[in-house]
Short mmCIF file of C-alpha atoms in Angstrom, two decimals:
data_model
loop_
_atom_site.label_atom_id
_atom_site.label_comp_id
_atom_site.label_asym_id
_atom_site.label_seq_id
_atom_site.Cartn_x
_atom_site.Cartn_y
_atom_site.Cartn_z
CA MET N 28 131.12 163.25 63.72
CA ALA N 29 127.44 163.97 64.32
CA ASP N 30 125.11 161.18 65.35
CA PRO N 31 123.26 159.85 62.24
CA ALA N 32 119.94 159.99 64.11
CA THR N 33 120.51 163.67 64.88
CA LEU N 34 121.27 164.40 61.21
CA LEU N 35 118.21 162.45 60.16
CA ASP N 36 116.08 164.28 62.71
CA GLY N 37 116.42 167.52 60.81
CA GLU N 38 114.91 165.98 57.65
CA LEU N 39 111.86 164.26 59.13
CA GLY N 40 109.76 167.30 59.98
CA THR N 41 106.66 166.27 61.91
CA VAL N 42 107.00 162.50 61.29
CA ALA N 43 106.57 160.73 64.65
CA ARG N 44 109.72 159.15 66.06
CA THR N 45 111.49 158.29 69.29
CA THR N 46 115.08 157.95 70.49
CA ASP N 47 114.10 157.24 74.10
CA PRO N 48 116.09 154.17 75.24
CA ALA N 49 113.05 152.83 77.10
CA ASP N 50 110.94 152.94 73.91
CA ILE N 51 113.73 151.62 71.69
CA GLU N 52 114.20 148.54 73.86
CA ALA N 53 110.95 147.06 72.47
CA TYR N 54 112.48 147.18 68.96
CA SER N 55 115.81 145.55 69.85
CA LEU N 56 116.69 142.22 68.28
CA ASP N 57 119.38 139.67 69.16
CA GLY N 58 121.56 142.29 70.83
CA TRP N 59 120.97 144.86 68.07
CA ARG N 60 119.39 148.18 69.04
CA PRO N 61 118.12 150.81 66.62
CA THR N 62 119.24 154.42 66.92
CA VAL N 63 115.76 155.76 66.26
CA VAL N 64 112.26 154.31 65.76
CA ILE N 65 110.10 156.15 63.21
CA PHE N 66 106.32 155.89 62.80
CA PRO N 67 105.15 157.14 59.38
CA SER N 68 101.39 157.54 59.11
CA SER N 69 101.12 157.72 55.30
CA GLN N 70 102.84 156.62 52.13
CA GLU N 71 104.16 160.16 51.71
CA GLU N 72 105.77 160.11 55.16
CA ALA N 73 107.24 156.66 54.49
CA SER N 74 108.81 158.01 51.29
CA GLN N 75 110.20 160.98 53.20
CA VAL N 76 111.74 158.71 55.83
CA LEU N 77 113.42 156.30 53.40
CA ARG N 78 114.66 159.12 51.18
CA ALA N 79 116.25 160.85 54.17
CA ALA N 80 117.75 157.60 55.49
CA GLU N 81 119.35 156.85 52.12
CA ARG N 82 120.89 160.31 51.92
CA ARG N 83 122.41 159.81 55.36
CA GLY N 84 123.50 156.24 54.68
CA MET N 85 121.42 154.95 57.57
CA PRO N 86 120.21 151.33 57.38
CA VAL N 87 116.46 150.83 57.75
CA VAL N 88 114.64 147.88 59.32
CA PRO N 89 110.89 147.63 58.49
CA TRP N 90 108.81 146.56 61.51
CA GLY N 91 105.14 145.57 61.79
CA SER N 92 104.25 143.88 65.08
CA GLY N 93 107.71 142.30 65.36
CA SER N 94 106.43 138.71 65.28
CA LYS N 95 108.50 137.83 62.17
CA GLN N 96 111.70 139.74 63.00
CA GLY N 97 113.54 136.53 63.87
CA LEU N 98 113.56 135.52 60.20
CA GLY N 99 116.54 136.25 57.98
CA TYR N 100 119.87 137.79 58.95
CA PRO N 101 119.89 140.24 61.88
CA PRO N 102 120.97 143.84 61.16
CA SER N 103 124.74 144.31 61.15
CA GLN N 104 124.89 147.98 62.19
CA ALA N 105 122.86 150.57 64.03
CA GLY N 106 120.09 152.17 62.05
CA ALA N 107 116.44 153.14 62.04
CA VAL N 108 113.39 150.99 62.63
CA VAL N 109 110.46 152.10 60.48
CA CYS N 110 107.34 150.86 62.26
CA THR N 111 104.07 150.58 60.31
CA SER N 112 101.75 150.64 63.34
CA ARG N 113 100.28 154.01 62.26
CA LEU N 114 99.80 152.80 58.68
CA ALA N 115 96.57 150.99 59.53
CA GLY N 116 93.13 150.88 57.97
CA ILE N 117 91.05 149.53 55.07
CA PRO N 118 91.01 152.05 52.21
CA ASP N 119 89.02 149.77 49.89
CA TYR N 120 86.75 146.73 50.32
CA ASP N 121 84.87 145.12 47.44
CA PRO N 122 82.83 142.26 48.92
CA GLU N 123 81.11 141.50 45.60
CA ASN N 124 84.45 140.76 43.95
CA LEU N 125 85.98 139.21 47.09
CA THR N 126 88.89 141.66 47.40
CA VAL N 127 90.08 143.97 50.16
CA THR N 128 92.86 146.55 50.33
CA ALA N 129 94.58 147.04 53.67
CA LEU N 130 97.37 149.31 54.85
CA ALA N 131 100.50 147.47 55.95
CA GLY N 132 100.12 148.05 59.68
CA THR N 133 96.59 146.66 59.80
CA THR N 134 96.44 143.58 62.00
CA LEU N 135 95.02 140.41 60.53
CA THR N 136 92.61 140.24 63.47
CA SER N 137 91.07 143.64 62.70
CA LEU N 138 90.86 142.81 58.99
CA GLN N 139 89.06 139.53 59.71
CA GLU N 140 86.52 141.31 61.92
CA ILE N 141 85.57 143.62 59.06
CA VAL N 142 85.22 141.00 56.32
CA ARG N 143 83.58 138.37 58.56
CA ALA N 144 80.67 140.77 59.01
CA ARG N 145 79.99 140.17 55.29
CA GLY N 146 80.41 136.40 55.51
CA GLN N 147 83.96 136.40 54.15
CA LYS N 148 87.51 135.80 55.37
CA ALA N 149 91.08 136.48 54.38
CA PRO N 150 92.49 132.93 54.15
CA LEU N 151 95.80 133.90 55.75
CA ASP N 152 97.06 131.51 58.41
CA PRO N 153 100.35 132.82 59.86
CA PRO N 154 101.92 132.11 63.25
CA TYR N 155 101.03 134.76 65.87
CA ALA N 156 97.90 135.55 63.88
CA ASP N 157 96.43 137.59 66.73
CA THR N 158 99.15 140.26 66.45
CA ALA N 159 100.60 139.82 62.93
CA THR N 160 100.19 142.72 60.49
CA ILE N 161 99.31 142.44 56.82
CA GLY N 162 102.62 143.99 55.76
CA GLY N 163 104.61 141.64 57.96
CA ILE N 164 102.73 138.56 56.78
CA LEU N 165 103.43 139.44 53.16
CA ALA N 166 107.05 140.44 53.76
CA ALA N 167 107.68 137.04 55.34
CA ASN N 168 105.26 135.08 53.11
CA SER N 169 104.15 133.64 56.44
CA SER N 170 101.68 130.76 56.32
CA GLY N 171 100.33 127.89 58.38
CA PRO N 172 98.51 124.57 57.95
CA HIS N 173 95.70 126.03 55.79
CA ARG N 174 98.22 126.75 53.05
CA LEU N 175 97.28 123.28 51.80
CA LEU N 176 93.88 124.53 50.60
CA TYR N 177 94.32 128.27 50.11
CA GLY N 178 97.97 128.69 49.22
CA ALA N 179 100.56 130.98 50.75
CA PRO N 180 100.29 134.80 51.02
CA ARG N 181 102.10 135.14 47.67
CA ASP N 182 99.15 133.28 46.10
CA LEU N 183 96.60 135.55 47.78
CA ALA N 184 98.15 138.98 47.14
CA LEU N 185 96.76 140.66 44.03
CA GLY N 186 98.83 143.81 44.25
CA LEU N 187 100.61 146.16 46.60
CA ARG N 188 102.14 149.57 47.06
CA ALA N 189 105.70 149.83 48.31
CA VAL N 190 108.28 152.49 48.98
CA LEU N 191 111.72 151.70 47.55
CA PRO N 192 114.92 152.39 49.52
CA ASP N 193 115.45 155.69 47.68
CA GLY N 194 111.99 156.90 48.67
CA ARG N 195 110.22 156.29 45.37
CA ALA N 196 106.71 154.87 45.73
CA ILE N 197 105.57 152.20 43.30
CA ARG N 198 102.44 150.15 42.76
CA VAL N 199 102.63 146.58 41.44
CA GLY N 200 99.80 144.21 40.54
CA GLY N 201 96.23 145.41 40.74
CA LYS N 202 92.91 145.11 42.52
CA THR N 203 91.31 142.43 40.37
CA VAL N 204 91.70 138.66 40.40
CA LYS N 205 92.24 138.56 36.61
CA ASN N 206 95.40 140.64 36.54
CA VAL N 207 97.80 139.29 33.93
CA ALA N 208 99.53 142.36 32.50
CA GLY N 209 103.31 142.65 32.78
CA TYR N 210 105.73 141.04 35.21
CA ASP N 211 104.32 139.70 38.46
CA LEU N 212 106.35 141.96 40.74
CA THR N 213 103.92 141.37 43.59
CA LYS N 214 105.35 137.90 44.12
CA LEU N 215 108.85 139.39 44.06
CA PHE N 216 108.05 141.58 47.07
CA VAL N 217 106.13 138.91 48.99
CA GLY N 218 108.68 136.96 51.01
CA SER N 219 111.51 139.46 50.46
CA LEU N 220 111.69 140.28 54.21
CA GLY N 221 111.69 144.01 53.54
CA THR N 222 114.94 143.92 51.56
CA LEU N 223 113.39 145.39 48.40
CA GLY N 224 111.35 148.11 50.04
CA LEU N 225 108.67 148.92 52.59
CA VAL N 226 105.23 147.52 51.79
CA VAL N 227 102.65 150.18 52.69
CA GLU N 228 99.45 148.71 51.22
CA ALA N 229 98.23 145.39 49.83
CA THR N 230 95.18 144.05 48.01
CA LEU N 231 94.19 140.50 48.92
CA LYS N 232 91.83 137.82 47.68
CA LEU N 233 89.01 136.86 50.04
CA ARG N 234 87.00 133.66 50.39
CA PRO N 235 83.43 133.03 51.63
CA LEU N 236 83.20 131.73 55.17
CA PRO N 237 82.56 127.96 55.13
CA GLU N 238 79.22 126.72 56.46
CA GLU N 239 80.96 124.06 58.53
CA GLU N 240 84.44 123.53 59.95
CA ARG N 241 85.56 120.26 61.51
CA THR N 242 88.87 118.91 62.75
CA VAL N 243 89.37 115.15 62.79
CA VAL N 244 92.08 113.57 64.95
CA LEU N 245 93.27 110.18 63.71
CA HIS N 246 95.34 107.99 66.03
CA CYS N 247 97.91 105.94 64.12
CA ARG N 248 99.97 102.90 65.02
CA SER N 249 103.23 104.37 63.72
CA LEU N 250 104.63 107.23 61.64
CA GLU N 251 104.61 104.90 58.63
CA HIS N 252 100.91 104.16 59.18
CA ALA N 253 100.16 107.89 59.55
CA GLY N 254 102.02 108.63 56.33
CA ASP N 255 99.99 105.99 54.51
CA VAL N 256 96.72 107.46 55.81
CA ALA N 257 97.84 110.96 54.80
CA ARG N 258 98.58 109.80 51.25
CA ARG N 259 95.14 108.19 51.04
CA VAL N 260 93.43 111.36 52.26
CA LEU N 261 95.32 113.55 49.79
CA GLY N 262 94.64 111.12 46.96
CA SER N 263 90.91 110.89 47.65
CA ALA N 264 88.52 112.23 45.03
CA ASP N 265 85.92 113.12 47.68
CA LEU N 266 87.94 114.61 50.53
CA ILE N 267 89.51 118.04 50.09
CA PRO N 268 91.23 118.80 53.40
CA ALA N 269 91.82 122.41 54.38
CA ALA N 270 94.85 121.35 56.41
CA LEU N 271 96.64 118.13 57.22
CA GLU N 272 99.28 117.89 59.92
CA LEU N 273 101.27 114.87 61.08
CA LEU N 274 102.34 115.06 64.72
CA ASP N 275 104.92 112.79 66.30
CA GLU N 276 104.61 111.67 69.91
CA ARG N 277 106.37 114.72 71.32
CA ALA N 278 104.22 117.20 69.39
CA THR N 279 101.06 115.21 70.26
CA ALA N 280 101.85 115.36 73.97
CA LEU N 281 102.68 119.08 73.81
CA ILE N 282 99.53 120.09 71.93
CA GLY N 283 97.29 117.74 73.92
CA GLY N 284 98.60 119.26 77.15
CA ARG N 285 97.97 122.82 75.99
CA LEU N 286 94.44 121.99 74.83
CA GLY N 287 93.64 119.82 77.82
CA LEU N 288 92.93 116.84 75.56
CA ALA N 289 94.06 113.24 75.85
CA LEU N 290 95.42 112.67 72.34
CA GLY N 291 97.19 109.43 73.20
CA SER N 292 100.87 108.61 73.08
CA GLY N 293 101.38 107.61 69.44
CA PRO N 294 101.61 109.71 66.27
CA VAL N 295 98.48 111.59 65.32
CA LEU N 296 97.18 112.83 61.98
CA VAL N 297 95.09 116.00 62.25
CA VAL N 298 92.80 116.75 59.31
CA ALA N 299 90.85 120.01 59.03
CA LEU N 300 87.77 120.00 56.81
CA GLU N 301 85.58 122.93 55.83
CA GLY N 302 82.90 123.70 53.27
CA PHE N 303 79.18 123.22 52.79
CA SER N 304 77.23 121.30 55.43
CA GLU N 305 76.19 118.65 52.90
#
């Protein structure tokens, strides 16, 4: 029986790919190794790849930067990795309406550089933010402490384009904040870990950059005391924290050591504030 990757090879034309074991090693996961790694550079190529993989019965694993691949069940059989690294760029940016459209392989870092030049930011706050891609962040609905103020990626995605497993390309949602027509399929894709299809493009809400950002570290007598303070902060009519994290003694020691700060030995409440200077 012919190797599935060899059969697939004849249907991919000029789409970039590799079967070199040295290259494939970087896309291995928990003992699983792909047969081939494919790098589509457009929605059309992504459709071609998934259509060919379905015809050959070859499983497909979407891959951005790889920082979220530990989530969900690992692949159960050899297949193809479809890497979005060549699907990068900003096809549309509307600073007046605070929206931006990015291709799935665009890193959050590069997106922030573009919108920060106009005094704006994408309020995404995932782990490994320096390498995470927009497609990966949405596929994992990956968020961090600032979810408290801005919400998770599923709250910030206005619409997206995706390629379904059979190669069909669809567009869900839109490019405007007031988008209420039909079913909200965008939220169905966000957090689906690539099981519904390959996200190739997404439109996101932006926010103005705050004039001031401050982080306050509150030393507490006990976890109970810290919990009481947290409830008072969240219940305040005047304070609107951007993030609020409660750290036990172990986490306090770990973070203090990495930052070179003496945060003390007891539990700590960390409150991030941002907004106008006044």
